[in-house]
Short mmCIF file of C-alpha atoms in Angstrom, two decimals:
data_model
loop_
_atom_site.label_atom_id
_atom_site.label_comp_id
_atom_site.label_asym_id
_atom_site.label_seq_id
_atom_site.Cartn_x
_atom_site.Cartn_y
_atom_site.Cartn_z
CA MET A 1 17.04 32.16 8.23
CA THR A 2 16.83 33.12 4.68
CA ASP A 3 14.12 31.49 2.89
CA PRO A 4 15.45 28.60 0.84
CA ALA A 5 12.84 29.42 -2.08
CA ASN A 6 14.67 32.74 -2.70
CA VAL A 7 18.26 31.53 -3.40
CA LEU A 8 19.75 29.31 -5.57
CA PRO A 9 20.63 26.53 -3.52
CA LEU A 10 24.14 25.59 -3.03
CA PRO A 11 25.31 22.13 -1.86
CA THR A 12 26.31 21.43 1.41
CA PRO A 13 29.47 19.48 1.34
CA ASN A 14 30.17 16.63 3.84
CA ALA A 15 32.96 14.75 4.98
CA GLU A 16 33.06 12.44 1.98
CA SER A 17 31.62 15.00 -0.61
CA GLN A 18 34.26 17.84 0.31
CA ALA A 19 36.92 16.72 -2.43
CA PHE A 20 34.19 16.51 -5.03
CA TRP A 21 32.64 20.16 -4.54
CA ASP A 22 36.54 21.45 -4.12
CA ALA A 23 37.24 20.33 -7.36
CA CYS A 24 34.15 21.14 -9.01
CA THR A 25 34.87 24.85 -7.40
CA ASP A 26 38.38 24.63 -9.41
CA GLY A 27 36.76 23.79 -12.26
CA ARG A 28 37.18 20.06 -12.64
CA LEU A 29 35.12 16.85 -12.32
CA THR A 30 36.71 14.02 -10.15
CA PHE A 31 35.59 10.80 -8.94
CA ALA A 32 36.94 8.86 -6.30
CA ARG A 33 38.04 5.41 -7.15
CA CYS A 34 38.64 2.15 -5.43
CA THR A 35 42.04 1.69 -4.34
CA ALA A 36 41.60 -2.42 -4.76
CA CYS A 37 39.15 -2.51 -7.64
CA ASP A 38 39.28 0.79 -9.42
CA ALA A 39 35.49 1.24 -9.17
CA VAL A 40 34.28 4.49 -9.40
CA GLN A 41 32.34 6.02 -6.17
CA PHE A 42 29.43 8.41 -6.78
CA PRO A 43 27.78 9.65 -4.72
CA PRO A 44 31.49 9.98 -2.73
CA GLN A 45 32.19 7.64 -0.16
CA LYS A 46 34.95 6.23 1.59
CA SER A 47 34.47 2.47 1.31
CA CYS A 48 33.79 0.95 -2.39
CA THR A 49 30.48 -0.44 -3.04
CA ALA A 50 31.56 -2.91 -5.16
CA CYS A 51 34.25 -4.92 -2.96
CA GLY A 52 34.26 -3.05 0.04
CA GLY A 53 38.02 -1.42 -0.38
CA GLU A 54 38.95 1.86 0.67
CA THR A 55 38.48 4.57 -1.77
CA GLY A 56 41.81 6.25 -2.94
CA GLU A 57 42.33 9.92 -4.54
CA ALA A 58 40.12 10.86 -6.86
CA SER A 59 41.13 10.78 -10.92
CA GLU A 60 39.79 13.48 -13.07
CA ALA A 61 36.92 12.74 -15.43
CA SER A 62 37.14 13.48 -19.29
CA GLY A 63 33.75 15.36 -19.17
CA GLN A 64 32.06 13.92 -21.85
CA GLY A 65 28.69 12.54 -21.39
CA THR A 66 25.19 11.65 -22.90
CA VAL A 67 21.87 12.50 -21.63
CA PHE A 68 20.06 9.54 -20.27
CA THR A 69 16.97 11.13 -19.32
CA PHE A 70 15.59 14.66 -18.76
CA THR A 71 12.54 16.49 -18.42
CA ILE A 72 11.69 19.98 -19.03
CA ASN A 73 10.47 21.55 -16.18
CA HIS A 74 7.82 24.16 -16.03
CA ARG A 75 7.00 24.64 -12.38
CA ALA A 76 9.91 26.68 -10.99
CA PRO A 77 10.48 25.35 -6.85
CA GLY A 78 10.14 29.38 -5.61
CA PRO A 79 11.29 32.57 -6.62
CA ALA A 80 14.88 31.70 -7.10
CA PHE A 81 14.39 29.50 -10.32
CA ALA A 82 11.30 31.51 -11.58
CA GLU A 83 13.13 33.13 -14.23
CA ARG A 84 14.70 30.09 -15.69
CA ALA A 85 11.73 28.16 -16.09
CA PRO A 86 11.21 26.18 -17.99
CA TYR A 87 14.36 24.63 -17.63
CA VAL A 88 15.89 21.12 -18.27
CA ILE A 89 16.67 18.74 -15.64
CA ALA A 90 18.66 15.72 -16.76
CA LEU A 91 20.73 12.98 -15.87
CA ILE A 92 23.79 12.75 -17.56
CA ASP A 93 25.80 9.35 -17.86
CA LEU A 94 29.84 10.17 -17.55
CA ALA A 95 32.02 8.29 -19.55
CA GLU A 96 33.62 7.25 -16.42
CA GLY A 97 30.30 5.38 -15.09
CA PRO A 98 28.36 7.43 -12.65
CA ARG A 99 25.34 9.32 -13.58
CA LEU A 100 24.90 13.05 -12.35
CA MET A 101 22.08 15.56 -12.39
CA MET A 102 22.64 18.49 -14.00
CA ASN A 103 20.78 21.22 -16.04
CA VAL A 104 21.37 21.20 -19.79
CA ILE A 105 22.45 24.82 -20.80
CA ASN A 106 23.34 26.91 -23.69
CA CYS A 107 20.70 25.54 -25.68
CA ALA A 108 17.05 25.47 -26.34
CA PRO A 109 15.02 23.03 -23.96
CA GLU A 110 13.04 21.52 -26.72
CA ASP A 111 16.59 20.51 -28.74
CA VAL A 112 17.39 18.13 -25.78
CA THR A 113 17.14 14.32 -26.44
CA ILE A 114 17.86 11.15 -24.85
CA GLY A 115 21.20 9.97 -25.78
CA MET A 116 22.65 13.42 -26.89
CA PRO A 117 26.06 14.01 -26.64
CA VAL A 118 27.02 16.72 -23.87
CA ARG A 119 29.94 18.30 -22.37
CA ILE A 120 30.78 19.28 -19.02
CA CYS A 121 30.99 22.86 -18.20
CA PHE A 122 30.81 24.73 -14.95
CA GLU A 123 28.39 27.32 -13.49
CA PRO A 124 29.72 29.51 -10.44
CA ARG A 125 27.27 29.81 -7.79
CA GLY A 126 28.10 31.84 -4.37
CA ASP A 127 31.84 30.72 -3.95
CA MET A 128 31.43 27.48 -5.38
CA ALA A 129 30.90 25.84 -8.96
CA LEU A 130 28.19 23.26 -10.28
CA PRO A 131 28.89 20.76 -12.86
CA GLN A 132 26.68 21.54 -15.62
CA ALA A 133 26.07 20.39 -19.28
CA GLU A 134 25.98 21.60 -22.60
CA PRO A 135 25.69 20.42 -26.17
CA ALA A 136 29.04 18.65 -27.20
CA MET B 1 -7.36 -22.12 0.79
CA GLY B 2 -6.70 -22.95 4.53
CA THR B 3 -6.64 -20.31 6.97
CA SER B 4 -4.20 -20.51 10.11
CA ALA B 5 -5.91 -18.95 13.26
CA ARG B 6 -3.46 -16.14 13.27
CA ALA B 7 -3.82 -14.97 9.45
CA PRO B 8 -3.85 -11.24 8.94
CA HIS B 9 -7.16 -10.17 7.98
CA ILE B 10 -8.61 -6.24 7.51
CA VAL B 11 -11.59 -6.13 9.35
CA GLY B 12 -12.10 -2.43 9.88
CA ILE B 13 -11.58 1.00 7.78
CA GLY B 14 -11.66 4.59 8.45
CA GLN B 15 -11.17 7.76 6.97
CA SER B 16 -11.41 11.89 7.53
CA ALA B 17 -13.33 13.77 4.97
CA TYR B 18 -11.12 14.30 2.04
CA THR B 19 -10.46 17.98 0.81
CA ARG B 20 -8.73 19.75 -1.45
CA TRP B 21 -5.18 21.21 -0.23
CA GLY B 22 -5.73 23.18 2.85
CA GLY B 23 -9.37 22.56 3.06
CA ILE B 24 -9.22 20.96 6.91
CA GLN B 25 -8.35 23.63 9.15
CA ASP B 26 -10.62 23.47 11.96
CA ARG B 27 -8.72 20.29 13.25
CA SER B 28 -5.00 19.11 13.01
CA GLN B 29 -3.46 16.79 10.87
CA PHE B 30 -2.85 14.87 14.19
CA GLN B 31 -6.45 15.00 15.08
CA ILE B 32 -7.95 13.76 12.00
CA THR B 33 -5.60 10.92 11.67
CA ALA B 34 -6.54 10.03 15.30
CA GLU B 35 -10.44 10.10 14.04
CA ALA B 36 -9.54 7.89 11.03
CA ILE B 37 -8.49 5.16 13.64
CA VAL B 38 -11.31 5.57 15.77
CA ALA B 39 -13.48 5.10 12.71
CA ALA B 40 -11.40 2.06 11.64
CA ALA B 41 -12.44 0.79 15.14
CA ARG B 42 -15.99 1.34 15.25
CA ASP B 43 -15.99 -0.07 11.46
CA ALA B 44 -15.00 -3.28 12.79
CA GLY B 45 -17.01 -3.24 16.07
CA LEU B 46 -13.90 -3.10 18.28
CA PRO B 47 -13.33 -0.79 20.94
CA VAL B 48 -10.50 1.51 20.53
CA SER B 49 -9.02 0.15 23.66
CA ALA B 50 -8.72 -2.99 21.83
CA ILE B 51 -6.11 -1.76 19.70
CA ASP B 52 -2.74 -2.78 20.52
CA GLY B 53 -0.17 -1.93 17.50
CA LEU B 54 0.12 1.09 15.25
CA THR B 55 2.24 1.17 11.97
CA SER B 56 2.61 4.00 9.36
CA PHE B 57 5.62 4.72 6.86
CA SER B 58 6.78 7.98 5.08
CA ASN B 59 8.17 9.62 8.03
CA ASP B 60 4.70 9.92 9.30
CA SER B 61 4.66 12.85 12.19
CA ASN B 62 1.57 11.22 13.87
CA GLU B 63 3.98 9.35 16.07
CA GLY B 64 2.44 6.00 17.40
CA PRO B 65 3.33 6.14 21.12
CA VAL B 66 1.83 9.86 20.96
CA MET B 67 -1.15 8.54 19.30
CA GLN B 68 -1.52 5.66 21.88
CA ALA B 69 -1.96 8.11 24.71
CA ALA B 70 -4.20 10.33 22.55
CA LEU B 71 -6.75 7.66 21.85
CA GLY B 72 -6.24 6.08 25.51
CA ILE B 73 -5.17 2.87 24.32
CA PRO B 74 -3.72 1.19 27.47
CA GLU B 75 -0.65 -1.06 25.80
CA LEU B 76 1.08 -0.63 22.69
CA ARG B 77 2.68 -3.85 21.68
CA TRP B 78 4.12 -2.87 18.19
CA SER B 79 5.10 0.56 17.22
CA ALA B 80 6.51 0.76 13.68
CA MET B 81 7.10 2.73 10.68
CA VAL B 82 8.52 1.96 7.19
CA TRP B 83 11.26 4.12 5.99
CA GLY B 84 11.44 7.11 3.58
CA GLY B 85 10.08 6.88 0.09
CA GLY B 86 6.93 8.84 -0.15
CA GLY B 87 4.20 6.72 -0.44
CA GLY B 88 6.62 3.86 -1.13
CA GLY B 89 5.75 2.09 2.38
CA SER B 90 1.91 2.34 2.23
CA CYS B 91 1.35 -1.22 2.06
CA GLY B 92 4.45 -2.07 3.67
CA ALA B 93 2.90 -0.28 7.05
CA VAL B 94 0.20 -3.44 6.33
CA SER B 95 3.29 -5.85 6.02
CA LEU B 96 4.27 -4.53 9.53
CA ALA B 97 1.23 -5.15 11.02
CA CYS B 98 0.84 -8.35 9.78
CA ALA B 99 4.28 -9.32 10.76
CA ALA B 100 3.10 -8.61 14.11
CA ILE B 101 -0.17 -10.56 14.07
CA GLU B 102 1.57 -13.56 12.57
CA SER B 103 4.38 -13.58 15.25
CA GLY B 104 1.74 -13.01 18.09
CA GLN B 105 3.61 -10.07 19.05
CA ALA B 106 0.03 -8.04 19.03
CA GLU B 107 -3.72 -8.66 18.09
CA VAL B 108 -5.30 -5.87 16.66
CA VAL B 109 -2.73 -3.48 14.53
CA VAL B 110 -4.07 -0.18 12.71
CA ALA B 111 -1.95 1.13 9.74
CA TYR B 112 -2.61 4.75 9.21
CA ARG B 113 -1.65 7.91 7.45
CA GLY B 114 -2.49 11.68 8.14
CA LEU B 115 -1.34 14.10 5.62
CA CYS B 116 -2.49 18.02 5.64
CA GLN B 117 0.01 19.57 3.63
CA GLY B 118 -1.92 22.68 3.91
CA GLN B 119 -0.93 22.81 7.41
CA GLY B 120 2.59 22.15 6.61
CA ARG B 121 5.19 22.46 3.77
CA ARG B 122 4.09 22.26 0.46
CA TYR B 123 5.43 19.75 -1.71
CA GLY B 124 7.73 21.09 -4.29
CA ARG B 125 8.98 24.38 -2.67
CA ALA B 126 12.65 24.66 -2.15
CA ALA B 127 13.62 23.46 1.23
CA PRO B 128 16.59 22.12 3.10
CA THR B 129 17.45 18.49 1.80
CA ARG B 130 19.66 15.32 3.00
CA THR B 131 22.70 13.98 1.65
CA HIS B 132 21.80 13.19 -1.90
CA GLY B 133 19.82 16.52 -1.93
CA ASN B 134 23.11 18.32 -2.32
CA PHE B 135 23.33 16.61 -5.74
CA ILE B 136 19.98 17.38 -7.23
CA ALA B 137 18.65 20.38 -5.38
CA PRO B 138 21.11 22.97 -7.12
CA TYR B 139 19.72 21.69 -10.09
CA GLY B 140 16.16 22.90 -9.11
CA LEU B 141 14.70 19.58 -8.45
CA PHE B 142 12.57 19.23 -5.44
CA ALA B 143 9.22 17.97 -6.29
CA PRO B 144 8.28 14.13 -7.16
CA PRO B 145 6.63 15.51 -10.46
CA GLN B 146 10.22 16.32 -11.58
CA MET B 147 11.71 13.44 -9.86
CA LEU B 148 9.37 10.80 -11.56
CA ALA B 149 8.92 12.84 -14.98
CA LEU B 150 12.68 11.49 -15.58
CA MET B 151 11.64 7.88 -15.17
CA VAL B 152 8.16 8.10 -17.32
CA GLN B 153 10.35 10.30 -19.99
CA ARG B 154 12.73 7.20 -20.12
CA PHE B 155 10.21 4.84 -20.25
CA MET B 156 8.37 6.23 -23.16
CA HIS B 157 11.75 6.55 -25.08
CA LEU B 158 12.36 2.52 -24.54
CA TYR B 159 8.64 1.48 -25.33
CA PRO B 160 5.74 2.35 -27.60
CA ILE B 161 4.31 4.49 -24.86
CA THR B 162 2.26 7.55 -25.79
CA GLU B 163 0.47 10.73 -24.20
CA ASP B 164 -2.70 8.87 -25.18
CA HIS B 165 -1.67 6.05 -23.17
CA LEU B 166 -1.07 8.59 -20.26
CA ALA B 167 -4.38 9.75 -20.78
CA GLU B 168 -6.18 6.83 -20.53
CA ILE B 169 -5.02 6.53 -17.11
CA ALA B 170 -6.11 9.75 -16.27
CA LEU B 171 -9.63 9.50 -17.71
CA SER B 172 -10.35 6.37 -16.64
CA PHE B 173 -9.49 6.95 -12.67
CA ARG B 174 -11.48 10.37 -13.35
CA ALA B 175 -14.54 8.34 -14.77
CA ASN B 176 -14.50 6.02 -11.68
CA ALA B 177 -14.22 9.36 -9.19
CA ASN B 178 -17.47 10.42 -10.67
CA ARG B 179 -19.26 7.70 -9.08
CA ASN B 180 -17.68 8.18 -5.89
CA PRO B 181 -19.18 10.96 -3.39
CA LEU B 182 -16.17 10.85 -1.21
CA ALA B 183 -13.80 11.85 -4.31
CA VAL B 184 -12.51 14.96 -4.45
CA MET B 185 -12.91 15.20 -7.83
CA GLY B 186 -16.44 13.60 -7.45
CA ASP B 187 -18.49 15.90 -9.33
CA ARG B 188 -15.66 17.40 -12.14
CA THR B 189 -15.77 15.58 -15.26
CA LEU B 190 -12.89 15.11 -17.33
CA THR B 191 -12.45 15.17 -21.29
CA LYS B 192 -9.89 14.01 -23.65
CA GLU B 193 -9.59 17.78 -24.72
CA GLN B 194 -9.36 19.04 -21.08
CA TYR B 195 -6.22 16.55 -20.48
CA LEU B 196 -4.54 17.51 -23.91
CA ALA B 197 -4.72 21.32 -23.00
CA SER B 198 -3.84 21.06 -19.58
CA ARG B 199 -0.61 22.80 -18.57
CA TRP B 200 2.88 21.04 -18.69
CA ILE B 201 3.98 20.31 -15.06
CA ALA B 202 7.38 18.33 -16.12
CA GLU B 203 7.42 17.07 -19.61
CA PRO B 204 6.00 14.53 -20.16
CA LEU B 205 3.46 15.10 -17.45
CA ARG B 206 0.70 17.60 -17.64
CA LEU B 207 -1.21 18.73 -14.85
CA TYR B 208 -3.97 16.00 -14.90
CA ASP B 209 -1.05 13.02 -14.93
CA CYS B 210 -0.15 14.11 -11.46
CA CYS B 211 -2.24 13.20 -8.08
CA LEU B 212 -4.16 15.59 -6.38
CA GLU B 213 -2.81 17.58 -3.21
CA THR B 214 -5.25 17.35 -0.60
CA ASP B 215 -5.74 17.12 3.08
CA GLY B 216 -7.06 13.81 4.74
CA ALA B 217 -6.30 10.92 6.89
CA ALA B 218 -7.16 7.02 6.46
CA ALA B 219 -6.58 4.13 8.46
CA VAL B 220 -7.08 0.18 8.15
CA LEU B 221 -7.69 -2.26 11.01
CA ILE B 222 -5.82 -5.79 11.01
CA THR B 223 -6.35 -8.71 12.94
CA THR B 224 -6.29 -12.38 13.26
CA ALA B 225 -8.57 -14.63 11.29
CA GLU B 226 -9.73 -16.18 14.94
CA ARG B 227 -10.66 -12.51 16.34
CA ALA B 228 -11.91 -11.55 12.62
CA ARG B 229 -14.77 -14.49 12.60
CA ASP B 230 -16.42 -12.67 15.38
CA LEU B 231 -16.36 -9.44 13.85
CA VAL B 232 -19.22 -7.63 11.90
CA GLN B 233 -17.47 -7.02 8.71
CA GLN B 234 -16.93 -9.38 5.87
CA ARG B 235 -13.44 -10.07 6.29
CA VAL B 236 -10.56 -9.66 3.99
CA GLU B 237 -7.54 -11.51 4.33
CA VAL B 238 -3.98 -10.24 3.26
CA LEU B 239 -2.88 -13.34 1.42
CA ALA B 240 0.54 -11.62 0.96
CA SER B 241 2.36 -8.42 1.84
CA ALA B 242 6.08 -7.47 1.10
CA HIS B 243 7.91 -4.51 1.13
CA GLY B 244 11.79 -3.77 -0.16
CA SER B 245 14.00 -2.50 -2.64
CA GLY B 246 16.02 -3.72 -5.40
CA ALA B 247 19.90 -3.26 -5.88
CA GLY B 248 21.63 0.02 -6.12
CA TRP B 249 18.28 2.08 -5.37
CA SER B 250 19.20 3.81 -2.45
CA THR B 251 16.90 6.90 -2.77
CA GLY B 252 16.61 6.51 -6.49
CA PRO B 253 14.53 9.28 -8.27
CA LEU B 254 14.15 11.17 -4.84
CA GLY B 255 18.01 11.38 -4.73
CA SER B 256 20.74 9.02 -5.93
CA GLN B 257 19.70 8.68 -9.25
CA ASN B 258 22.28 5.94 -9.68
CA MET B 259 19.81 2.97 -10.00
CA PRO B 260 21.18 0.23 -12.71
CA ASN B 261 20.20 0.76 -16.17
CA ASP B 262 17.69 -2.32 -16.51
CA THR B 263 15.81 -1.25 -13.48
CA TYR B 264 15.61 2.46 -13.90
CA ALA B 265 12.58 2.81 -15.84
CA SER B 266 10.62 0.61 -13.41
CA THR B 267 8.56 0.94 -10.29
CA ASN B 268 11.41 -1.29 -8.29
CA ASN B 269 8.76 -3.95 -7.99
CA ARG B 270 9.84 -6.74 -10.51
CA ARG B 271 11.45 -9.03 -7.61
CA LEU B 272 8.52 -8.03 -4.83
CA ALA B 273 5.81 -8.86 -7.60
CA LYS B 274 7.24 -12.40 -8.33
CA GLU B 275 7.61 -13.09 -4.57
CA LEU B 276 4.22 -11.64 -3.62
CA PHE B 277 2.24 -13.62 -6.31
CA ALA B 278 3.89 -16.78 -5.13
CA ARG B 279 3.38 -16.44 -1.42
CA ALA B 280 -0.26 -16.17 -2.22
CA GLY B 281 -0.32 -19.16 -4.75
CA LEU B 282 -1.75 -16.34 -7.44
CA THR B 283 -0.89 -15.37 -10.64
CA PRO B 284 -1.72 -11.90 -12.39
CA ASP B 285 -4.53 -13.74 -14.19
CA ASP B 286 -6.27 -14.44 -10.87
CA ILE B 287 -6.65 -10.50 -9.95
CA ASP B 288 -9.98 -9.24 -10.25
CA VAL B 289 -9.23 -5.62 -9.59
CA ALA B 290 -6.54 -3.99 -8.74
CA GLN B 291 -5.41 -0.48 -6.80
CA ILE B 292 -2.26 0.64 -8.21
CA TYR B 293 -0.46 3.70 -6.52
CA ASP B 294 -1.07 6.49 -9.00
CA HIS B 295 1.38 9.48 -8.27
CA PHE B 296 1.95 9.96 -11.82
CA SER B 297 -0.20 8.23 -14.56
CA GLY B 298 3.06 6.98 -16.32
CA MET B 299 4.06 4.96 -13.41
CA VAL B 300 0.77 3.01 -13.34
CA LEU B 301 1.64 1.98 -16.78
CA MET B 302 4.83 0.51 -15.67
CA ALA B 303 3.19 -1.46 -13.03
CA LEU B 304 1.32 -3.22 -14.98
CA GLU B 305 4.20 -4.29 -16.67
CA ASP B 306 6.43 -4.94 -13.58
CA PHE B 307 3.42 -6.81 -11.97
CA GLY B 308 3.15 -9.16 -14.81
CA PHE B 309 -0.64 -8.14 -16.07
CA CYS B 310 1.20 -7.73 -19.43
CA GLY B 311 4.48 -7.72 -21.08
CA PRO B 312 7.70 -5.18 -20.91
CA GLY B 313 6.68 -2.24 -23.22
CA GLU B 314 2.74 -3.58 -23.71
CA SER B 315 1.10 -1.25 -21.07
CA GLY B 316 0.38 1.07 -23.63
CA ASP B 317 -1.87 -1.20 -25.88
CA PHE B 318 -3.17 -3.02 -22.57
CA VAL B 319 -4.82 -0.06 -21.30
CA ALA B 320 -5.80 1.36 -25.02
CA GLU B 321 -7.64 -1.64 -25.23
CA GLY B 322 -10.09 -0.86 -22.54
CA ASN B 323 -8.88 -3.41 -19.98
CA ILE B 324 -8.47 -1.07 -17.27
CA ARG B 325 -11.79 0.27 -17.42
CA HIS B 326 -14.64 -0.32 -14.65
CA ASP B 327 -17.36 -0.86 -17.05
CA GLY B 328 -15.96 -4.36 -18.94
CA GLY B 329 -12.28 -4.06 -18.68
CA LYS B 330 -10.50 -7.44 -17.40
CA LEU B 331 -8.74 -5.61 -14.62
CA PRO B 332 -10.67 -2.46 -13.48
CA LEU B 333 -7.72 -0.10 -11.85
CA ASN B 334 -8.45 2.59 -9.05
CA THR B 335 -12.23 2.21 -8.73
CA SER B 336 -12.32 5.08 -6.14
CA GLY B 337 -10.78 7.36 -8.61
CA GLY B 338 -7.40 6.70 -7.05
CA GLN B 339 -5.13 9.44 -6.12
CA LEU B 340 -5.46 11.41 -9.13
CA SER B 341 -9.08 11.79 -8.26
CA GLU B 342 -10.31 10.72 -5.06
CA ALA B 343 -7.53 12.12 -2.79
CA TYR B 344 -3.89 11.84 -2.16
CA VAL B 345 -3.42 10.06 1.39
CA HIS B 346 -0.17 8.44 0.55
CA GLY B 347 -1.75 5.31 -0.86
CA VAL B 348 -3.53 4.19 2.13
CA ASN B 349 -7.08 5.43 0.61
CA LEU B 350 -5.89 2.77 -2.33
CA ILE B 351 -5.84 -0.12 0.51
CA ILE B 352 -9.37 1.05 2.05
CA GLU B 353 -10.65 1.08 -1.70
CA GLY B 354 -9.27 -2.93 -2.31
CA VAL B 355 -11.09 -3.60 1.14
CA ARG B 356 -14.50 -2.09 -0.33
CA GLN B 357 -14.04 -3.92 -3.42
CA LEU B 358 -13.59 -7.26 -1.22
CA ARG B 359 -16.73 -6.36 0.63
CA GLY B 360 -18.91 -5.66 -2.39
CA THR B 361 -19.37 -1.70 -1.57
CA SER B 362 -17.41 -0.01 -4.05
CA THR B 363 -19.25 2.89 -6.01
CA ALA B 364 -17.64 1.25 -9.03
CA GLN B 365 -17.91 -2.36 -7.77
CA VAL B 366 -16.51 -4.95 -9.98
CA ALA B 367 -18.90 -8.18 -10.12
CA ASP B 368 -17.95 -10.78 -7.35
CA ALA B 369 -14.47 -9.58 -6.71
CA ARG B 370 -12.69 -12.13 -4.88
CA THR B 371 -8.99 -10.80 -5.23
CA CYS B 372 -7.25 -7.15 -5.19
CA LEU B 373 -3.69 -6.21 -5.49
CA VAL B 374 -2.88 -2.91 -3.98
CA THR B 375 0.34 -1.46 -4.07
CA GLY B 376 2.23 1.34 -2.36
CA GLY B 377 4.23 4.17 -3.96
CA LEU B 378 6.13 3.29 -6.98
CA GLY B 379 9.49 3.80 -8.47
CA VAL B 380 10.72 4.72 -5.33
CA ALA B 381 12.26 2.73 -2.24
CA PRO B 382 11.40 0.98 -0.34
CA THR B 383 8.15 -0.26 -2.61
CA SER B 384 5.31 -2.34 -1.11
CA ALA B 385 2.44 -4.29 -2.16
CA ILE B 386 -0.46 -6.56 -0.60
CA LEU B 387 -2.78 -8.94 -2.10
CA LEU B 388 -6.33 -9.07 -0.91
CA GLY B 389 -8.77 -11.99 -0.95
CA ARG B 390 -12.09 -12.77 -0.04
CA ASN B 391 -13.00 -16.38 1.00
#
């Protein structure tokens, strides 16, 4: 088995998250919504956390967000991340509600601030793609 | 305060030597954990065969039924563990023990934890992850410092908390460790200059804001008031214990991240703290000394607010005024040096220090200490805490 420290990790989709990751690979950020109350579900699940209803088809997100919090990480968790360090790990509040972890890329780590507007872009990785944040 | 015959009391404490990461190689983690349990029974003046319950937390691999056989315990009547959450369940393991004692399902329960990371996978290295890990691992988030740095950063954004306040946590705990010969950092002093010059781990956390990585095991033995009366040690009552989690926390900073906005920069203890104090009939003003889970300095500040020792955003001023210092503070904290400077045994060493304070045997003894708050891991889920008292 490959030492996980030596490769950039890929998500392992499950039955609930497959649609989310498939859309990312297509360059789209989508969120499942409850068919009864329209609440957005994240992490993806088939039943609604708000009303217990059933989750329907995913709708595309605007791709607009803001930095809720972040850290400049100076310690790479293994060789695969070494050349990226220091890198920004942030929680991004999407306009649609959910809070997703992303790296803030395409800017200097010291320029990142809480409340900063960002837009979603996609980083190809393996045969998938990860949502990432860059300055809006 | 009237004490019922089955009121839970801690009557024994035991530990292995604490060493730096990888320092214990001649014994397995399981072995030193077993020895800590035996030491707790000996401290209590009870035979190991009297133990009939075992509890732990944090997915401890030193399984109770295996421990039972290894120690020759004839009957196990209570075998339970608090789910996940790093050290969140440390006091929860005591809470489980108390539930067994008070309900009559067991008589003598040991809560324990053994942690020799040097013998296994090191925290912070990339590794396969659970469900929520799919949404964090690809972004290079694997270790608690980065996970909790996100919360501390938000906390420092909302409130007037500065690096000077984080430093005060690290420096005061180190000063306590320098009085404690059992502390891994017992003979190493720390200055403000060294603190500020130390390397970033994950901003705003520097090296000295992060707990040690050590090898060690620790155990506390709990029994009824009735049995405690006949035993050798000054008995320490568990006045109240609690564990649980707030709405929407799930795996919190370790994975799910989508806690409600108003509790994100918190220790996930606000409700728990109110219920804990109410159950003991105490208020924060009644507490003489506290052992607050110090995985990261900033989380201790948050806990001072969430447990009501000061108001929201006031923890920086509270510590700057010298309130947490052993010498003259009104609420001395982590008097053994805590996990920043004594050892990192997922908080069971903090429970032991709470007992030492109420026995009057701490190396940074608070004069006539009669009440002590001990918390489990902060800002995770579940969290836990206990209030200890000496009658």
